[in-house]
Coordinates of N, CA and C and ligand atoms in Angstrom, one line a residue:
M1112 N 35.6 91.7 -46.5 CA 36.7 90.8 -46.8 C 36.1 89.4 -46.5
N1113 N 36.4 88.4 -47.5 CA 35.8 87.1 -47.2 C 36.7 86.3 -46.3
T1114 N 36.2 85.3 -45.7 CA 36.8 84.5 -44.7 C 38.1 83.8 -45.2
E1115 N 38.0 83.3 -46.4 CA 39.1 82.6 -47.0 C 40.4 83.6 -47.1
L1116 N 40.1 84.8 -47.5 CA 41.2 85.8 -47.6 C 41.7 86.1 -46.2
E1117 N 40.8 86.3 -45.3 CA 41.3 86.5 -43.9 C 42.2 85.4 -43.4
D1118 N 41.8 84.2 -43.7 CA 42.6 83.1 -43.2 C 44.0 83.1 -43.8
L1119 N 44.0 83.5 -45.1 CA 45.3 83.6 -45.8 C 46.2 84.6 -45.2
Y1120 N 45.5 85.8 -44.9 CA 46.3 86.9 -44.3 C 46.8 86.5 -43.0
Q1121 N 46.0 85.8 -42.2 CA 46.4 85.3 -40.9 C 47.6 84.4 -41.0
E1122 N 47.6 83.6 -42.0 CA 48.7 82.6 -42.2 C 50.0 83.3 -42.5
V1123 N 49.9 84.4 -43.4 CA 51.1 85.1 -43.8 C 51.7 85.8 -42.5
I1124 N 50.8 86.4 -41.7 CA 51.3 87.1 -40.5 C 52.0 86.1 -39.5
L1125 N 51.4 84.9 -39.4 CA 52.0 83.9 -38.5 C 53.3 83.4 -39.0
D1126 N 53.4 83.3 -40.4 CA 54.6 82.8 -41.0 C 55.7 83.9 -40.8
H1127 N 55.4 85.1 -40.9 CA 56.4 86.2 -40.7 C 56.8 86.3 -39.2
N1128 N 55.9 86.0 -38.4 CA 56.2 86.0 -36.9 C 57.1 84.8 -36.6
R1129 N 56.8 83.7 -37.1 CA 57.7 82.5 -36.9 C 59.1 82.6 -37.5
R1130 N 59.1 83.1 -38.7 CA 60.3 83.2 -39.5 C 60.5 84.6 -40.0
P1131 N 60.8 85.5 -39.1 CA 60.9 86.9 -39.6 C 62.0 87.1 -40.6
R1132 N 61.7 87.9 -41.6 CA 62.8 88.1 -42.7 C 63.7 89.3 -42.2
N1133 N 64.9 89.2 -42.6 CA 65.9 90.3 -42.3 C 66.0 90.5 -40.8
F1134 N 65.9 89.4 -40.0 CA 65.9 89.5 -38.6 C 67.4 89.3 -38.1
R1135 N 68.1 90.4 -38.1 CA 69.5 90.4 -37.8 C 69.9 91.9 -37.5
A1136 N 71.1 92.0 -37.0 CA 71.7 93.4 -36.8 C 72.6 93.7 -38.0
L1137 N 72.8 94.9 -38.3 CA 73.8 95.4 -39.3 C 74.9 96.1 -38.5
N1138 N 76.1 95.8 -38.9 CA 77.2 96.4 -38.2 C 77.6 97.8 -38.7
A1139 N 77.0 98.2 -39.8 CA 77.3 99.5 -40.4 C 75.9 100.2 -40.6
G1140 N 76.1 101.5 -40.8 CA 74.9 102.3 -41.2 C 74.2 103.0 -40.0
Q1141 N 72.9 103.1 -40.0 CA 72.1 103.8 -39.0 C 71.2 102.9 -38.3
K1142 N 70.8 103.3 -37.1 CA 69.8 102.5 -36.4 C 69.0 103.3 -35.5
A1143 N 67.8 102.8 -35.1 CA 67.0 103.5 -34.1 C 66.2 102.4 -33.3
E1144 N 65.9 102.8 -32.1 CA 65.1 101.8 -31.3 C 63.7 102.3 -31.2
G1145 N 62.7 101.4 -31.2 CA 61.3 101.8 -31.0 C 60.7 100.9 -29.9
F1146 N 59.8 101.5 -29.2 CA 59.1 100.9 -28.1 C 57.6 101.2 -28.1
N1147 N 56.8 100.2 -27.9 CA 55.4 100.4 -27.9 C 54.9 100.0 -26.5
P1148 N 54.9 100.9 -25.5 CA 54.5 100.6 -24.1 C 53.2 100.0 -24.0
L1149 N 52.3 100.2 -24.9 CA 50.9 99.7 -24.8 C 50.9 98.2 -24.8
C1150 N 51.9 97.6 -25.5 CA 51.9 96.2 -25.8 C 53.2 95.6 -25.3
G1151 N 54.3 96.4 -25.1 CA 55.6 95.9 -24.7 C 56.5 95.5 -25.9
D1152 N 56.1 95.9 -27.1 CA 56.9 95.6 -28.3 C 58.2 96.5 -28.3
R1153 N 59.3 95.8 -28.5 CA 60.6 96.5 -28.6 C 61.2 96.1 -29.9
I1154 N 61.8 97.1 -30.6 CA 62.4 96.8 -31.9 C 63.6 97.7 -32.1
T1155 N 64.6 97.2 -32.8 CA 65.7 98.0 -33.3 C 65.7 97.9 -34.8
V1156 N 65.7 99.0 -35.5 CA 65.8 98.9 -37.0 C 67.1 99.4 -37.4
Y1157 N 67.8 98.6 -38.3 CA 69.1 99.0 -38.8 C 68.9 99.2 -40.3
L1158 N 69.6 100.2 -40.9 CA 69.6 100.4 -42.3 C 70.9 101.0 -42.8
T1159 N 71.2 100.7 -44.0 CA 72.2 101.5 -44.7 C 71.6 102.1 -45.9
I1160 N 72.0 103.4 -46.1 CA 71.5 104.2 -47.2 C 72.6 104.5 -48.2
D1161 N 72.4 104.2 -49.4 CA 73.4 104.4 -50.4 C 72.8 105.3 -51.5
N1162 N 73.3 106.6 -51.6 CA 72.8 107.4 -52.7 C 71.2 107.6 -52.6
G1163 N 70.7 107.7 -51.4 CA 69.3 108.0 -51.2 C 68.4 106.7 -51.3
V1164 N 69.1 105.6 -51.5 CA 68.4 104.3 -51.6 C 68.7 103.4 -50.4
I1165 N 67.6 102.8 -49.9 CA 67.8 101.9 -48.7 C 68.4 100.6 -49.3
A1166 N 69.7 100.5 -49.1 CA 70.5 99.4 -49.6 C 70.3 98.2 -48.8
D1167 N 70.2 98.3 -47.5 CA 69.9 97.2 -46.7 C 69.1 97.6 -45.4
V1168 N 68.3 96.7 -45.0 CA 67.5 97.1 -43.8 C 67.2 95.8 -43.0
A1169 N 67.3 95.9 -41.7 CA 67.1 94.7 -40.9 C 66.6 95.1 -39.6
F1170 N 66.1 94.1 -38.8 CA 65.6 94.5 -37.4 C 65.8 93.4 -36.5
Q1171 N 65.8 93.8 -35.2 CA 65.8 92.8 -34.1 C 64.9 93.3 -33.0
G1172 N 64.4 92.4 -32.2 CA 63.5 92.8 -31.1 C 62.6 91.7 -30.7
S1173 N 61.7 92.1 -29.8 CA 60.7 91.1 -29.3 C 59.4 91.8 -29.2
G1174 N 58.4 91.1 -29.4 CA 57.1 91.7 -29.2 C 56.0 90.7 -29.7
C1175 N 54.8 91.2 -29.9 CA 53.7 90.4 -30.3 C 53.8 90.0 -31.8
A1176 N 53.0 89.0 -32.2 CA 53.0 88.5 -33.6 C 52.8 89.7 -34.6
I1177 N 51.9 90.6 -34.3 CA 51.6 91.7 -35.2 C 52.9 92.6 -35.4
S1178 N 53.5 92.9 -34.3 CA 54.6 93.8 -34.4 C 55.8 93.2 -35.1
K1179 N 56.0 91.9 -34.9 CA 57.1 91.2 -35.5 C 56.9 91.0 -37.0
A1180 N 55.6 90.5 -37.3 CA 55.3 90.3 -38.7 C 55.3 91.6 -39.5
S1181 N 54.9 92.7 -38.9 CA 54.9 94.0 -39.5 C 56.3 94.5 -39.8
A1182 N 57.2 94.2 -38.8 CA 58.6 94.6 -39.0 C 59.2 93.8 -40.2
S1183 N 58.9 92.5 -40.2 CA 59.4 91.7 -41.2 C 59.0 92.1 -42.6
L1184 N 57.7 92.4 -42.7 CA 57.1 92.8 -44.0 C 57.6 94.2 -44.4
M1185 N 57.8 95.1 -43.4 CA 58.4 96.4 -43.6 C 59.8 96.3 -44.3
T1186 N 60.6 95.4 -43.7 CA 62.0 95.3 -44.3 C 61.9 94.8 -45.7
E1187 N 61.1 93.9 -46.0 CA 60.9 93.4 -47.4 C 60.4 94.4 -48.3
S1188 N 59.5 95.3 -47.8 CA 58.9 96.3 -48.6 C 59.8 97.5 -49.0
V1189 N 60.7 97.9 -48.1 CA 61.4 99.1 -48.3 C 62.8 98.9 -48.9
K1190 N 63.3 97.6 -48.8 CA 64.6 97.4 -49.3 C 64.7 97.6 -50.8
G1191 N 65.7 98.4 -51.2 CA 65.8 98.8 -52.6 C 65.0 100.0 -53.0
K1192 N 64.2 100.5 -52.1 CA 63.4 101.7 -52.4 C 64.2 103.0 -52.0
T1193 N 63.9 104.1 -52.6 CA 64.5 105.4 -52.1 C 63.8 105.7 -50.8
V1194 N 64.5 106.6 -50.0 CA 64.0 107.0 -48.7 C 62.6 107.7 -48.9
A1195 N 62.5 108.5 -50.0 CA 61.2 109.2 -50.3 C 60.1 108.1 -50.6
E1196 N 60.4 107.1 -51.3 CA 59.4 106.1 -51.6 C 59.0 105.3 -50.4
A1197 N 60.0 105.1 -49.5 CA 59.7 104.4 -48.2 C 58.8 105.2 -47.4
Q1198 N 59.0 106.6 -47.4 CA 58.2 107.5 -46.6 C 56.8 107.5 -47.1
T1199 N 56.6 107.5 -48.4 CA 55.3 107.5 -49.0 C 54.6 106.2 -48.7
L1200 N 55.3 105.1 -48.7 CA 54.7 103.8 -48.4 C 54.3 103.8 -47.0
F1201 N 55.1 104.3 -46.1 CA 54.7 104.4 -44.7 C 53.4 105.2 -44.5
E1202 N 53.3 106.3 -45.2 CA 52.0 107.1 -45.1 C 50.8 106.3 -45.6
R1203 N 51.0 105.6 -46.7 CA 49.9 104.8 -47.3 C 49.5 103.6 -46.3
F1204 N 50.6 103.1 -45.7 CA 50.3 102.0 -44.8 C 49.6 102.5 -43.6
Q1205 N 50.0 103.6 -43.1 CA 49.4 104.2 -41.9 C 47.9 104.5 -42.2
Q1206 N 47.6 105.0 -43.4 CA 46.3 105.3 -43.8 C 45.4 104.0 -43.8
M1207 N 46.1 102.9 -44.3 CA 45.3 101.7 -44.5 C 45.0 101.1 -43.1
I1208 N 45.9 101.2 -42.1 CA 45.6 100.5 -40.8 C 44.8 101.4 -39.9
T1209 N 44.5 102.7 -40.3 CA 43.7 103.5 -39.5 C 42.4 103.9 -40.2
A1210 N 42.2 103.3 -41.4 CA 40.9 103.6 -42.1 C 39.7 102.9 -41.5
P1211 N 38.5 103.4 -41.7 CA 37.3 102.7 -41.3 C 37.3 101.3 -41.8
A1212 N 36.8 100.4 -41.1 CA 36.8 99.0 -41.4 C 36.2 98.7 -42.8
E1213 N 35.2 99.5 -43.2 CA 34.5 99.2 -44.4 C 35.1 99.9 -45.6
A1214 N 36.0 100.8 -45.4 CA 36.6 101.6 -46.5 C 37.4 100.7 -47.4
P1215 N 37.4 101.0 -48.7 CA 38.3 100.2 -49.6 C 39.7 100.5 -49.3
I1216 N 40.6 99.5 -49.5 CA 42.0 99.8 -49.2 C 42.8 99.8 -50.5
D1217 N 43.9 100.6 -50.5 CA 44.8 100.7 -51.6 C 45.5 99.3 -51.8
N1218 N 46.0 99.1 -53.0 CA 46.8 97.9 -53.2 C 48.2 98.1 -52.7
L1219 N 48.5 97.6 -51.5 CA 49.9 97.8 -51.0 C 50.6 96.4 -51.0
G1220 N 50.2 95.6 -51.9 CA 50.9 94.3 -52.0 C 50.8 93.5 -50.7
K1221 N 52.0 92.9 -50.3 CA 52.0 92.1 -49.2 C 51.6 92.8 -47.9
L1222 N 51.8 94.1 -47.8 CA 51.4 94.8 -46.6 C 49.9 94.8 -46.3
M1223 N 49.1 94.4 -47.3 CA 47.7 94.3 -47.2 C 47.3 93.3 -46.2
V1224 N 48.2 92.3 -45.9 CA 47.8 91.3 -44.9 C 47.5 91.9 -43.5
L1225 N 48.1 93.2 -43.3 CA 47.9 93.8 -42.0 C 46.7 94.8 -42.0
A1226 N 45.9 94.8 -43.1 CA 44.7 95.7 -43.1 C 43.7 95.4 -42.0
G1227 N 43.7 94.1 -41.5 CA 42.8 93.7 -40.5 C 43.0 94.4 -39.2
V1228 N 44.1 95.0 -38.9 CA 44.3 95.6 -37.6 C 43.5 96.8 -37.4
R1229 N 42.9 97.4 -38.5 CA 42.1 98.6 -38.4 C 40.8 98.3 -37.6
Q1230 N 40.5 97.0 -37.5 CA 39.3 96.6 -36.7 C 39.7 96.5 -35.2
F1231 N 41.0 96.6 -34.9 CA 41.5 96.5 -33.5 C 42.4 97.7 -33.2
P1232 N 41.8 98.8 -32.9 CA 42.6 100.1 -32.7 C 43.8 99.9 -31.8
V1233 N 43.7 99.0 -30.8 CA 44.9 98.9 -29.9 C 46.1 98.2 -30.6
R1234 N 45.8 97.5 -31.7 CA 46.8 96.8 -32.5 C 47.5 97.8 -33.5
V1235 N 46.9 98.9 -33.7 CA 47.5 99.8 -34.8 C 48.9 100.2 -34.4
K1236 N 49.2 100.4 -33.1 CA 50.6 100.8 -32.7 C 51.5 99.6 -32.9
C1237 N 51.0 98.4 -32.7 CA 51.9 97.3 -32.9 C 52.3 97.2 -34.4
A1238 N 51.4 97.5 -35.3 CA 51.6 97.4 -36.7 C 52.5 98.5 -37.2
S1239 N 52.4 99.7 -36.6 CA 53.1 100.9 -37.1 C 54.4 101.1 -36.4
L1240 N 54.7 100.3 -35.4 CA 56.0 100.5 -34.6 C 57.2 100.5 -35.5
A1241 N 57.3 99.4 -36.3 CA 58.5 99.2 -37.2 C 58.7 100.4 -38.1
W1242 N 57.5 100.9 -38.6 CA 57.6 102.0 -39.6 C 58.1 103.3 -38.9
H1243 N 57.6 103.6 -37.7 CA 58.0 104.8 -37.0 C 59.5 104.6 -36.7
T1244 N 59.9 103.4 -36.3 CA 61.3 103.2 -36.0 C 62.2 103.3 -37.2
L1245 N 61.7 102.9 -38.4 CA 62.4 103.0 -39.6 C 62.7 104.5 -39.9
R1246 N 61.6 105.3 -39.7 CA 61.8 106.8 -40.0 C 62.8 107.4 -39.0
A1247 N 62.8 106.9 -37.8 CA 63.8 107.4 -36.8 C 65.2 107.0 -37.2
A1248 N 65.3 105.8 -37.8 CA 66.6 105.4 -38.2 C 67.1 106.2 -39.4
V1249 N 66.2 106.5 -40.3 CA 66.5 107.3 -41.5 C 67.0 108.7 -41.0
D1250 N 66.3 109.2 -40.0 CA 66.7 110.6 -39.5 C 68.0 110.6 -38.7
A1251 N 68.5 109.5 -38.3 CA 69.7 109.4 -37.6 C 70.9 109.6 -38.5
R1252 N 70.7 110.3 -39.5 CA 71.8 110.6 -40.5 C 73.1 111.1 -39.8
G1253 N 74.2 110.5 -40.1 CA 75.4 111.0 -39.5 C 75.8 110.2 -38.3
D1254 N 74.9 109.5 -37.7 CA 75.2 108.7 -36.5 C 76.0 107.5 -37.0
V1255 N 77.1 107.2 -36.4 CA 77.9 106.1 -36.7 C 77.6 105.0 -35.7
V1256 N 77.2 103.9 -36.2 CA 76.9 102.8 -35.3 C 78.2 102.0 -34.9
S1257 N 78.4 101.9 -33.7 CA 79.6 101.2 -33.2 C 79.3 99.8 -32.8
T1258 N 80.2 98.9 -33.1 CA 80.0 97.5 -32.8 C 80.6 97.3 -31.4
E1259 N 81.2 98.3 -30.8 CA 81.8 98.1 -29.4 C 80.7 97.9 -28.4
Ligands
LIG397 ZN1 52.1 94.5 -30.0

């Protein structure tokens, strides 16, 4: 990967860290909490599923720039997708961030800005936390979130 591209990716990550998208709580739907003890990242993912489609998804939490940017990008990437499509995307994302540094990467659109974490194994959990938490939120089927 050339330096110019790396700089661009870095910029996108910093932008999503500073101004995370969909950074809010949802009062309806399902949620799950995730924690990455290695780094101290904490996140809550909220989502509403309508007819198998992720109608809305949002998150709150605190953590390092990678975890926050990854959560922000995750919400943008899965909104409007079916649960199955989101699961496939998670698998491809996980493959990308754990692939050998020199391996070619799939075109995952904006998510490709996080491909650089594969050079830093300790950061892989920061990048995947939001996705694991998303899956937990999807599995929380039937849970009613109370605003009390
Ligand atoms: Zn982290």
